PDB file of C-alpha atoms in Angstrom:
ATOM      1  CA  MET A1214      66.962 108.110  95.637  1.00  0.00           C
ATOM      2  CA  ARG A1215      65.371 110.588  93.463  1.00  0.00           C
ATOM      3  CA  ASN A1216      62.257 109.492  91.643  1.00  0.00           C
ATOM      4  CA  ASP A1217      61.928 109.683  87.858  1.00  0.00           C
ATOM      5  CA  ILE A1218      60.349 112.931  86.806  1.00  0.00           C
ATOM      6  CA  VAL A1219      57.421 112.590  84.384  1.00  0.00           C
ATOM      7  CA  ILE A1220      55.659 115.742  83.352  1.00  0.00           C
ATOM      8  CA  ASP A1221      54.127 117.191  80.136  1.00  0.00           C
ATOM      9  CA  ASN A1222      57.178 118.880  78.721  1.00  0.00           C
ATOM     10  CA  LYS A1223      59.666 119.249  75.710  1.00  0.00           C
ATOM     11  CA  PHE A1224      63.255 118.681  76.177  1.00  0.00           C
ATOM     12  CA  SER A1225      65.829 120.642  74.145  1.00  0.00           C
ATOM     13  CA  HIS A1226      68.784 119.078  75.791  1.00  0.00           C
ATOM     14  CA  ASP A1227      68.857 116.206  78.561  1.00  0.00           C
ATOM     15  CA  PHE A1228      71.942 114.729  79.825  1.00  0.00           C
ATOM     16  CA  ASN A1229      70.774 112.385  82.518  1.00  0.00           C
ATOM     17  CA  TYR A1230      73.175 110.335  84.509  1.00  0.00           C
ATOM     18  CA  LEU A1231      70.977 109.947  87.709  1.00  0.00           C
ATOM     19  CA  LYS A1232      71.245 106.106  87.603  1.00  0.00           C
ATOM     20  CA  LYS A1233      74.869 106.099  86.916  1.00  0.00           C
ATOM     21  CA  PRO A1234      76.531 109.408  87.823  1.00  0.00           C
ATOM     22  CA  LYS A1235      79.294 110.502  85.271  1.00  0.00           C
ATOM     23  CA  THR A1236      82.665 111.123  86.796  1.00  0.00           C
ATOM     24  CA  MET A1237      85.095 113.543  85.423  1.00  0.00           C
ATOM     25  CA  GLY A1238      88.217 113.993  87.455  1.00  0.00           C
ATOM     26  CA  ASP A1239      86.708 114.725  90.849  1.00  0.00           C
ATOM     27  CA  LEU A1240      83.424 116.113  89.617  1.00  0.00           C
ATOM     28  CA  VAL A1241      80.368 113.890  89.779  1.00  0.00           C
ATOM     29  CA  LEU A1242      77.631 114.802  87.285  1.00  0.00           C
ATOM     30  CA  TYR A1243      74.090 113.649  87.742  1.00  0.00           C
ATOM     31  CA  GLN A1244      72.047 115.704  85.389  1.00  0.00           C
ATOM     32  CA  CYS A1245      72.501 118.756  83.049  1.00  0.00           C
ATOM     33  CA  GLY A1246      70.046 120.181  80.581  1.00  0.00           C
ATOM     34  CA  GLU A1247      67.460 122.501  79.352  1.00  0.00           C
ATOM     35  CA  LEU A1248      63.693 122.058  79.761  1.00  0.00           C
ATOM     36  CA  TYR A1249      60.573 123.485  78.434  1.00  0.00           C
ATOM     37  CA  CYS A1250      57.543 123.079  80.550  1.00  0.00           C
ATOM     38  CA  ASP A1251      53.971 123.792  79.350  1.00  0.00           C
ATOM     39  CA  ASN A1252      51.686 126.112  81.122  1.00  0.00           C
ATOM     40  CA  GLY A1253      50.807 124.646  84.548  1.00  0.00           C
ATOM     41  CA  ALA A1254      53.235 121.704  84.265  1.00  0.00           C
ATOM     42  CA  GLU A1255      54.590 120.174  87.286  1.00  0.00           C
ATOM     43  CA  VAL A1256      57.893 118.522  88.212  1.00  0.00           C
ATOM     44  CA  ILE A1257      56.707 115.987  90.722  1.00  0.00           C
ATOM     45  CA  GLU A1258      57.970 116.221  94.221  1.00  0.00           C
ATOM     46  CA  HIS A1259      61.220 114.231  94.425  1.00  0.00           C
ATOM     47  CA  VAL A1260      64.120 113.941  97.033  1.00  0.00           C
ATOM     48  CA  HIS A1261      67.644 114.965  95.886  1.00  0.00           C
ATOM     49  CA  ASP A1262      70.576 112.590  96.530  1.00  0.00           C
ATOM     50  CA  ASP A1263      73.852 113.869  97.760  1.00  0.00           C
ATOM     51  CA  PHE A1264      74.224 116.659  95.014  1.00  0.00           C
ATOM     52  CA  PHE A1265      73.421 120.296  94.494  1.00  0.00           C
ATOM     53  CA  GLU A1266      71.230 121.434  91.760  1.00  0.00           C
ATOM     54  CA  LEU A1267      71.143 124.843  90.181  1.00  0.00           C
ATOM     55  CA  THR A1268      68.369 126.100  87.960  1.00  0.00           C
ATOM     56  CA  PHE A1269      68.228 129.173  85.854  1.00  0.00           C
ATOM     57  CA  ILE A1270      65.110 130.366  84.369  1.00  0.00           C
ATOM     58  CA  VAL A1271      65.280 131.570  80.756  1.00  0.00           C
ATOM     59  CA  SER A1272      61.832 132.533  80.442  1.00  0.00           C
ATOM     60  CA  GLY A1273      58.356 132.351  82.067  1.00  0.00           C
ATOM     61  CA  THR A1274      57.568 132.060  85.872  1.00  0.00           C
ATOM     62  CA  GLY A1275      57.580 129.110  88.165  1.00  0.00           C
ATOM     63  CA  ILE A1276      57.272 128.151  91.991  1.00  0.00           C
ATOM     64  CA  PHE A1277      59.975 126.256  93.573  1.00  0.00           C
ATOM     65  CA  TYR A1278      58.848 124.035  96.525  1.00  0.00           C
ATOM     66  CA  VAL A1279      61.578 123.081  99.046  1.00  0.00           C
ATOM     67  CA  ALA A1280      60.108 120.871 101.800  1.00  0.00           C
ATOM     68  CA  GLY A1281      56.749 122.294 100.959  1.00  0.00           C
ATOM     69  CA  GLU A1282      57.847 125.944 101.207  1.00  0.00           C
ATOM     70  CA  PRO A1283      57.042 127.884  97.976  1.00  0.00           C
ATOM     71  CA  THR A1284      59.559 130.433  96.460  1.00  0.00           C
ATOM     72  CA  GLU A1285      58.478 132.208  93.259  1.00  0.00           C
ATOM     73  CA  ALA A1286      61.247 132.669  90.496  1.00  0.00           C
ATOM     74  CA  LYS A1287      61.112 134.444  87.180  1.00  0.00           C
ATOM     75  CA  ALA A1288      63.202 135.020  84.021  1.00  0.00           C
ATOM     76  CA  ASN A1289      66.880 135.509  84.744  1.00  0.00           C
ATOM     77  CA  ASP A1290      66.538 134.157  88.387  1.00  0.00           C
ATOM     78  CA  LEU A1291      68.985 131.460  89.646  1.00  0.00           C
ATOM     79  CA  PHE A1292      67.662 128.937  92.138  1.00  0.00           C
ATOM     80  CA  LEU A1293      69.881 126.684  94.419  1.00  0.00           C
ATOM     81  CA  SER A1294      68.648 123.346  95.691  1.00  0.00           C
ATOM     82  CA  LEU A1295      70.781 121.569  98.441  1.00  0.00           C
ATOM     83  CA  PRO A1296      71.400 117.915  98.934  1.00  0.00           C
ATOM     84  CA  TYR A1297      68.637 115.541 100.312  1.00  0.00           C
ATOM     85  CA  GLU A1298      65.915 118.134 100.032  1.00  0.00           C
ATOM     86  CA  SER A1299      62.433 117.398  98.778  1.00  0.00           C
ATOM     87  CA  HIS A1300      61.907 119.486  95.600  1.00  0.00           C
ATOM     88  CA  LYS A1301      59.123 120.374  93.247  1.00  0.00           C
ATOM     89  CA  ILE A1302      58.638 122.888  90.499  1.00  0.00           C
ATOM     90  CA  ILE A1303      55.178 124.158  88.962  1.00  0.00           C
ATOM     91  CA  SER A1304      55.208 126.371  85.893  1.00  0.00           C
ATOM     92  CA  ASP A1305      52.789 129.382  85.893  1.00  0.00           C
ATOM     93  CA  SER A1306      49.307 128.527  84.596  1.00  0.00           C
ATOM     94  CA  THR A1307      49.447 131.339  81.904  1.00  0.00           C
ATOM     95  CA  GLN A1308      52.739 130.889  80.473  1.00  0.00           C
ATOM     96  CA  SER A1309      55.438 128.276  79.718  1.00  0.00           C
ATOM     97  CA  LEU A1310      58.636 127.780  81.700  1.00  0.00           C
ATOM     98  CA  ARG A1311      62.017 127.267  80.207  1.00  0.00           C
ATOM     99  CA  TYR A1312      65.099 126.715  82.299  1.00  0.00           C
ATOM    100  CA  TYR A1313      68.621 125.314  82.460  1.00  0.00           C
ATOM    101  CA  TYR A1314      69.678 123.093  85.174  1.00  0.00           C
ATOM    102  CA  ILE A1315      72.679 121.102  86.573  1.00  0.00           C
ATOM    103  CA  ALA A1316      72.844 118.550  89.242  1.00  0.00           C
ATOM    104  CA  PHE A1317      76.331 117.821  90.426  1.00  0.00           C
ATOM    105  CA  SER A1318      78.808 117.204  93.472  1.00  0.00           C
ATOM    106  CA  PHE A1319      82.447 116.476  93.852  1.00  0.00           C
ATOM    107  CA  ALA A1320      84.440 113.513  95.259  1.00  0.00           C
ATOM    108  CA  HIS A1321      84.492 113.482  99.184  1.00  0.00           C
ATOM    109  CA  ASP A1322      88.063 114.380  99.250  1.00  0.00           C
ATOM    110  CA  SER A1323      87.827 117.277  96.851  1.00  0.00           C
ATOM    111  CA  PRO A1324      88.342 120.902  98.281  1.00  0.00           C
ATOM    112  CA  PHE A1325      85.567 121.903  95.875  1.00  0.00           C
ATOM    113  CA  ARG A1326      83.213 119.815  97.908  1.00  0.00           C
ATOM    114  CA  ASN A1327      84.505 120.531 101.365  1.00  0.00           C
ATOM    115  CA  ASP A1328      85.434 124.207 101.050  1.00  0.00           C
ATOM    116  CA  ILE A1329      82.994 125.359  98.497  1.00  0.00           C
ATOM    117  CA  LEU A1330      79.742 123.338  97.984  1.00  0.00           C
ATOM    118  CA  TYR A1331      79.451 122.385 101.685  1.00  0.00           C
ATOM    119  CA  SER A1332      80.385 125.705 103.025  1.00  0.00           C
ATOM    120  CA  SER A1333      78.252 127.206 105.671  1.00  0.00           C
ATOM    121  CA  HIS A1334      77.548 130.073 103.311  1.00  0.00           C
ATOM    122  CA  LEU A1335      75.504 127.777 101.078  1.00  0.00           C
ATOM    123  CA  MET A1336      74.085 125.219 103.521  1.00  0.00           C
ATOM    124  CA  ASN A1337      72.646 127.858 105.812  1.00  0.00           C
ATOM    125  CA  LEU A1338      70.638 129.630 103.186  1.00  0.00           C
ATOM    126  CA  SER A1339      67.030 129.456 103.664  1.00  0.00           C
ATOM    127  CA  PRO A1340      64.925 128.595 100.431  1.00  0.00           C
ATOM    128  CA  ASN A1341      63.858 132.394  99.913  1.00  0.00           C
ATOM    129  CA  MET A1342      67.413 133.443 100.006  1.00  0.00           C
ATOM    130  CA  ARG A1343      68.457 130.883  97.355  1.00  0.00           C
ATOM    131  CA  VAL A1344      66.743 132.760  94.473  1.00  0.00           C
ATOM    132  CA  CYS A1345      68.457 135.689  92.898  1.00  0.00           C
ATOM    133  CA  ASN A1346      68.423 137.545  89.707  1.00  0.00           C
ATOM    134  CA  TYR A1347      71.848 136.602  87.839  1.00  0.00           C
ATOM    135  CA  PRO A1348      71.356 136.917  83.979  1.00  0.00           C
ATOM    136  CA  ASP A1349      75.106 136.638  83.391  1.00  0.00           C
ATOM    137  CA  ILE A1350      75.143 133.064  84.448  1.00  0.00           C
ATOM    138  CA  ALA A1351      73.125 131.998  81.302  1.00  0.00           C
ATOM    139  CA  ASP A1352      76.316 132.028  79.346  1.00  0.00           C
ATOM    140  CA  SER A1353      77.830 129.335  81.773  1.00  0.00           C
ATOM    141  CA  PHE A1354      74.995 127.029  81.122  1.00  0.00           C
ATOM    142  CA  ILE A1355      75.289 127.434  77.485  1.00  0.00           C
ATOM    143  CA  ARG A1356      78.992 126.798  77.534  1.00  0.00           C
ATOM    144  CA  MET A1357      78.462 123.621  79.721  1.00  0.00           C
ATOM    145  CA  LEU A1358      75.844 122.238  77.590  1.00  0.00           C
ATOM    146  CA  SER A1359      77.874 122.803  74.459  1.00  0.00           C
ATOM    147  CA  THR A1360      80.893 121.076  75.866  1.00  0.00           C
ATOM    148  CA  LEU A1361      78.823 118.044  77.045  1.00  0.00           C
ATOM    149  CA  GLU A1362      77.615 117.827  73.403  1.00  0.00           C
ATOM    150  CA  SER A1363      81.152 117.944  72.119  1.00  0.00           C
ATOM    151  CA  VAL A1364      83.134 114.723  71.133  1.00  0.00           C
ATOM    152  CA  ALA A1365      86.363 116.716  70.916  1.00  0.00           C
ATOM    153  CA  PRO A1366      89.489 115.523  72.835  1.00  0.00           C
ATOM    154  CA  TYR A1367      89.696 116.405  76.410  1.00  0.00           C
ATOM    155  CA  SER A1368      85.948 117.676  76.368  1.00  0.00           C
ATOM    156  CA  ASP A1369      85.466 115.873  79.633  1.00  0.00           C
ATOM    157  CA  LEU A1370      88.318 117.865  81.273  1.00  0.00           C
ATOM    158  CA  GLU A1371      87.128 121.002  79.854  1.00  0.00           C
ATOM    159  CA  PHE A1372      83.517 120.350  81.272  1.00  0.00           C
ATOM    160  CA  GLU A1373      85.128 119.589  84.776  1.00  0.00           C
ATOM    161  CA  LEU A1374      87.031 122.886  84.716  1.00  0.00           C
ATOM    162  CA  GLN A1375      83.905 124.748  83.579  1.00  0.00           C
ATOM    163  CA  VAL A1376      81.839 123.406  86.442  1.00  0.00           C
ATOM    164  CA  LYS A1377      84.550 124.142  89.007  1.00  0.00           C
ATOM    165  CA  LEU A1378      84.676 127.702  87.717  1.00  0.00           C
ATOM    166  CA  PHE A1379      81.011 127.809  87.775  1.00  0.00           C
ATOM    167  CA  SER A1380      81.129 126.642  91.386  1.00  0.00           C
ATOM    168  CA  ILE A1381      83.409 129.276  92.429  1.00  0.00           C
ATOM    169  CA  ARG A1382      81.107 131.871  90.915  1.00  0.00           C
ATOM    170  CA  ILE A1383      78.086 130.444  92.620  1.00  0.00           C
ATOM    171  CA  PHE A1384      79.990 130.363  95.819  1.00  0.00           C
ATOM    172  CA  GLN A1385      80.969 134.108  95.530  1.00  0.00           C
ATOM    173  CA  LEU A1386      77.509 134.933  94.536  1.00  0.00           C
ATOM    174  CA  TYR A1387      75.795 133.349  97.527  1.00  0.00           C
ATOM    175  CA  GLN A1388      78.427 134.397  99.837  1.00  0.00           C
ATOM    176  CA  ASN A1389      77.592 137.974  99.158  1.00  0.00           C
ATOM    177  CA  ILE A1390      73.973 137.251  99.667  1.00  0.00           C
ATOM    178  CA  TYR A1391      74.635 135.614 102.949  1.00  0.00           C
ATOM    179  CA  SER A1392      76.667 138.703 103.831  1.00  0.00           C
ATOM    180  CA  GLU A1393      73.885 140.956 102.505  1.00  0.00           C
ATOM    181  CA  LYS A1394      76.223 142.528 100.113  1.00  0.00           C
ATOM    182  CA  TYR A1395      74.822 141.182  96.878  1.00  0.00           C
ATOM    183  CA  VAL A1396      74.273 143.720  94.033  1.00  0.00           C
ATOM    184  CA  SER A1397      72.395 142.379  90.930  1.00  0.00           C
ATOM    185  CA  PRO A1398      74.730 142.367  88.019  1.00  0.00           C
ATOM    186  CA  THR A1399      74.072 144.641  85.129  1.00  0.00           C
ATOM    187  CA  ILE A1400      73.972 143.702  81.380  1.00  0.00           C
ATOM    188  CA  ASP A1401      75.927 145.536  79.108  1.00  0.00           C
ATOM    189  CA  ASN A1402      74.791 146.273  75.490  1.00  0.00           C
ATOM    190  CA  GLU A1403      76.717 143.523  73.955  1.00  0.00           C
ATOM    191  CA  GLN A1404      75.512 140.972  76.482  1.00  0.00           C
ATOM    192  CA  ASN A1405      71.999 142.128  75.957  1.00  0.00           C
ATOM    193  CA  LEU A1406      72.466 141.755  72.178  1.00  0.00           C
ATOM    194  CA  TYR A1407      73.864 138.227  72.775  1.00  0.00           C
ATOM    195  CA  TYR A1408      70.810 137.150  74.682  1.00  0.00           C
ATOM    196  CA  LYS A1409      68.594 138.570  71.856  1.00  0.00           C
ATOM    197  CA  ILE A1410      70.406 136.462  69.319  1.00  0.00           C
ATOM    198  CA  ILE A1411      69.994 133.390  71.410  1.00  0.00           C
ATOM    199  CA  HIS A1412      66.294 134.029  72.009  1.00  0.00           C
ATOM    200  CA  TYR A1413      65.720 134.767  68.264  1.00  0.00           C
ATOM    201  CA  ILE A1414      67.438 131.322  67.226  1.00  0.00           C
ATOM    202  CA  ASP A1415      65.403 129.537  69.944  1.00  0.00           C
ATOM    203  CA  THR A1416      62.054 130.950  68.889  1.00  0.00           C
ATOM    204  CA  HIS A1417      62.493 130.917  65.080  1.00  0.00           C
ATOM    205  CA  LEU A1418      64.277 127.525  64.799  1.00  0.00           C
ATOM    206  CA  VAL A1419      61.612 126.290  62.237  1.00  0.00           C
ATOM    207  CA  THR A1420      60.709 129.464  60.395  1.00  0.00           C
ATOM    208  CA  MET A1421      64.344 130.722  59.759  1.00  0.00           C
ATOM    209  CA  THR A1422      65.526 130.434  56.318  1.00  0.00           C
ATOM    210  CA  LYS A1423      68.964 132.192  56.462  1.00  0.00           C
ATOM    211  CA  LEU A1424      71.040 133.443  59.362  1.00  0.00           C
ATOM    212  CA  THR A1425      70.967 136.986  58.175  1.00  0.00           C
ATOM    213  CA  ASP A1426      67.260 136.961  59.102  1.00  0.00           C
ATOM    214  CA  ILE A1427      68.644 137.583  62.744  1.00  0.00           C
ATOM    215  CA  ALA A1428      70.473 140.685  61.821  1.00  0.00           C
ATOM    216  CA  ASP A1429      67.429 141.996  59.563  1.00  0.00           C
ATOM    217  CA  ASP A1430      64.901 141.531  62.588  1.00  0.00           C
ATOM    218  CA  LEU A1431      67.407 142.806  65.230  1.00  0.00           C
ATOM    219  CA  HIS A1432      68.297 145.897  62.848  1.00  0.00           C
ATOM    220  CA  TYR A1433      72.169 145.121  63.089  1.00  0.00           C
ATOM    221  CA  ASN A1434      74.863 144.358  60.563  1.00  0.00           C
ATOM    222  CA  TYR A1435      75.324 140.596  60.344  1.00  0.00           C
ATOM    223  CA  ILE A1436      79.165 140.699  60.506  1.00  0.00           C
ATOM    224  CA  TYR A1437      78.808 142.844  63.830  1.00  0.00           C
ATOM    225  CA  ILE A1438      76.419 140.484  65.529  1.00  0.00           C
ATOM    226  CA  SER A1439      78.581 137.551  64.424  1.00  0.00           C
ATOM    227  CA  ARG A1440      81.633 139.041  66.118  1.00  0.00           C
ATOM    228  CA  ILE A1441      79.755 139.758  69.205  1.00  0.00           C
ATOM    229  CA  PHE A1442      78.120 136.348  69.475  1.00  0.00           C
ATOM    230  CA  LYS A1443      81.532 134.563  69.112  1.00  0.00           C
ATOM    231  CA  ARG A1444      83.088 136.868  71.688  1.00  0.00           C
ATOM    232  CA  LYS A1445      80.345 135.876  74.064  1.00  0.00           C
ATOM    233  CA  PHE A1446      79.706 132.338  73.290  1.00  0.00           C
ATOM    234  CA  GLY A1447      83.030 131.157  72.103  1.00  0.00           C
ATOM    235  CA  SER A1448      81.576 129.667  68.940  1.00  0.00           C
ATOM    236  CA  SER A1449      79.892 130.961  65.920  1.00  0.00           C
ATOM    237  CA  ILE A1450      76.151 131.750  65.398  1.00  0.00           C
ATOM    238  CA  TYR A1451      76.062 129.051  62.712  1.00  0.00           C
ATOM    239  CA  ASN A1452      77.387 126.297  65.073  1.00  0.00           C
ATOM    240  CA  TYR A1453      74.745 127.261  67.719  1.00  0.00           C
ATOM    241  CA  TYR A1454      71.932 127.272  65.149  1.00  0.00           C
ATOM    242  CA  SER A1455      73.161 124.064  63.522  1.00  0.00           C
ATOM    243  CA  ASN A1456      73.335 122.254  66.875  1.00  0.00           C
ATOM    244  CA  LYS A1457      69.936 123.478  67.966  1.00  0.00           C
ATOM    245  CA  LYS A1458      68.376 122.328  64.668  1.00  0.00           C
ATOM    246  CA  LEU A1459      70.133 118.863  64.902  1.00  0.00           C
ATOM    247  CA  HIS A1460      68.892 118.468  68.329  1.00  0.00           C
ATOM    248  CA  TYR A1461      65.318 119.405  67.385  1.00  0.00           C
ATOM    249  CA  ALA A1462      65.544 117.118  64.486  1.00  0.00           C
ATOM    250  CA  LYS A1463      66.716 114.140  66.713  1.00  0.00           C
ATOM    251  CA  GLN A1464      63.677 115.009  68.949  1.00  0.00           C
ATOM    252  CA  LEU A1465      61.289 114.911  66.086  1.00  0.00           C
ATOM    253  CA  LEU A1466      62.507 111.583  64.886  1.00  0.00           C
ATOM    254  CA  GLU A1467      62.244 110.170  68.457  1.00  0.00           C
ATOM    255  CA  GLU A1468      58.869 111.573  69.445  1.00  0.00           C
ATOM    256  CA  LYS A1469      57.020 112.377  66.227  1.00  0.00           C
ATOM    257  CA  ASN A1470      55.615 110.133  63.467  1.00  0.00           C
ATOM    258  CA  MET A1471      57.631 112.026  60.878  1.00  0.00           C
ATOM    259  CA  SER A1472      59.898 110.514  58.130  1.00  0.00           C
ATOM    260  CA  VAL A1473      63.433 111.699  57.654  1.00  0.00           C
ATOM    261  CA  THR A1474      62.304 113.552  54.513  1.00  0.00           C
ATOM    262  CA  GLU A1475      59.633 115.200  56.396  1.00  0.00           C
ATOM    263  CA  VAL A1476      62.092 116.306  59.205  1.00  0.00           C
ATOM    264  CA  ALA A1477      64.551 117.653  56.558  1.00  0.00           C
ATOM    265  CA  ALA A1478      61.823 119.783  54.981  1.00  0.00           C
ATOM    266  CA  TYR A1479      60.201 120.914  58.209  1.00  0.00           C
ATOM    267  CA  LEU A1480      63.647 122.292  59.416  1.00  0.00           C
ATOM    268  CA  ASN A1481      64.337 123.903  56.031  1.00  0.00           C
ATOM    269  CA  TYR A1482      67.346 121.860  55.012  1.00  0.00           C
ATOM    270  CA  SER A1483      68.189 122.410  51.473  1.00  0.00           C
ATOM    271  CA  SER A1484      67.968 118.621  50.691  1.00  0.00           C
ATOM    272  CA  ILE A1485      67.597 115.262  52.499  1.00  0.00           C
ATOM    273  CA  TYR A1486      71.238 114.579  51.544  1.00  0.00           C
ATOM    274  CA  VAL A1487      72.481 117.805  53.306  1.00  0.00           C
ATOM    275  CA  PHE A1488      70.313 116.786  56.383  1.00  0.00           C
ATOM    276  CA  SER A1489      71.599 113.208  56.430  1.00  0.00           C
ATOM    277  CA  ARG A1490      75.319 114.223  55.899  1.00  0.00           C
ATOM    278  CA  THR A1491      75.016 116.848  58.806  1.00  0.00           C
ATOM    279  CA  PHE A1492      73.173 114.607  61.053  1.00  0.00           C
ATOM    280  CA  LYS A1493      75.704 111.770  60.598  1.00  0.00           C
ATOM    281  CA  LYS A1494      78.617 114.075  61.128  1.00  0.00           C
ATOM    282  CA  LYS A1495      77.331 115.122  64.667  1.00  0.00           C
ATOM    283  CA  TYR A1496      75.807 111.826  65.808  1.00  0.00           C
ATOM    284  CA  GLY A1497      78.014 109.225  63.918  1.00  0.00           C
ATOM    285  CA  ILE A1498      74.684 107.649  62.484  1.00  0.00           C
ATOM    286  CA  SER A1499      72.438 108.453  59.597  1.00  0.00           C
ATOM    287  CA  PRO A1500      69.009 109.914  60.581  1.00  0.00           C
ATOM    288  CA  GLN A1501      67.396 106.737  58.760  1.00  0.00           C
ATOM    289  CA  THR A1502      69.389 104.314  60.641  1.00  0.00           C
ATOM    290  CA  PHE A1503      68.739 106.369  63.893  1.00  0.00           C
ATOM    291  CA  LYS A1504      64.990 106.236  63.297  1.00  0.00           C
ATOM    292  CA  GLN A1505      65.130 102.477  62.533  1.00  0.00           C
ATOM    293  CA  SER A1506      66.909 101.902  65.721  1.00  0.00           C
ATOM    294  CA  LEU A1507      64.199 103.282  67.912  1.00  0.00           C
ATOM    295  CA  PRO A1508      61.825 101.064  69.662  1.00  0.00           C
ATOM    296  CA  LYS A1509      58.316 100.760  68.166  1.00  0.00           C
ATOM    297  CA  LYS A1510      55.776 102.786  70.188  1.00  0.00           C
ATOM    298  CA  ASP A1511      53.741  99.780  70.639  1.00  0.00           C
ATOM    299  CA  ASP A1512      56.641  97.908  72.184  1.00  0.00           C
ATOM    300  CA  SER A1513      57.489 100.711  74.474  1.00  0.00           C
ATOM    301  CA  ASP A1514      53.958 100.872  75.773  1.00  0.00           C
ATOM    302  CA  LYS A1515      53.998  97.165  76.424  1.00  0.00           C
ATOM    303  CA  LYS A1516      57.026  97.647  78.514  1.00  0.00           C
ATOM    304  CA  ARG A1517      55.354 100.273  80.669  1.00  0.00           C
ATOM    305  CA  PRO A1518      53.876  99.050  84.031  1.00  0.00           C
TER     306      PRO A1518
END
């Protein structure tokens, strides 16, 4: 069984079902998220269960260890980890590491398990052949995370279908590598702009005062970048920005000694009323009630062994 991972890091998203895997149709989800690791941080060595894990580096550089064998990966690289492997990640000592990840499998009688995940093309790849530059896959991770956050009807079915499509793309990608026919995909101008918008929001979440700041900084018309973003992401810039801000607000309430008023001001909400209303609409609970429901830090410390 995989050990809990304890490192010096900051989560942006973390859907963790390792103790009780989440079943959606014939999909079995163990974990999906986005992680920021500080310089030199280490994801301690752990052994995977019967699942595959895919990691996509958004920024920074890291070393992936599989059974003690190191493989370096950098921004826009995808790394595949196989079932029952020992696995460790160390971020570069001079820069932080940010990455998306998903750990999943399928039911034993699923063709997606038998014909795709457990295919010889994937199972026979050595660790150094499992890292490849694949910037286009970032969009799939963003969509999957967005769907996991959703409470809309059929969101579980939508997520299952997204992961199945994702699995086919991964199978095709590594089949080409296995056959030595892989060609690194190119990024068109619209895709490049889309990545720039995502990066700008992620790195200016606290300092942004209006969405048009993005267009001003990137020297584009805001209507134009809005159209590009929605075509690539499937949702508006505002929705992405709002969800990122709310996730960060929730994290601040959980991890920092900040009041609801301080969080609202820190994240540039126009008023505490607007912040509370927006927070409750997404999470079904007011930020004040959420904060009051958190265990006291002293209580948490007492529970630790």
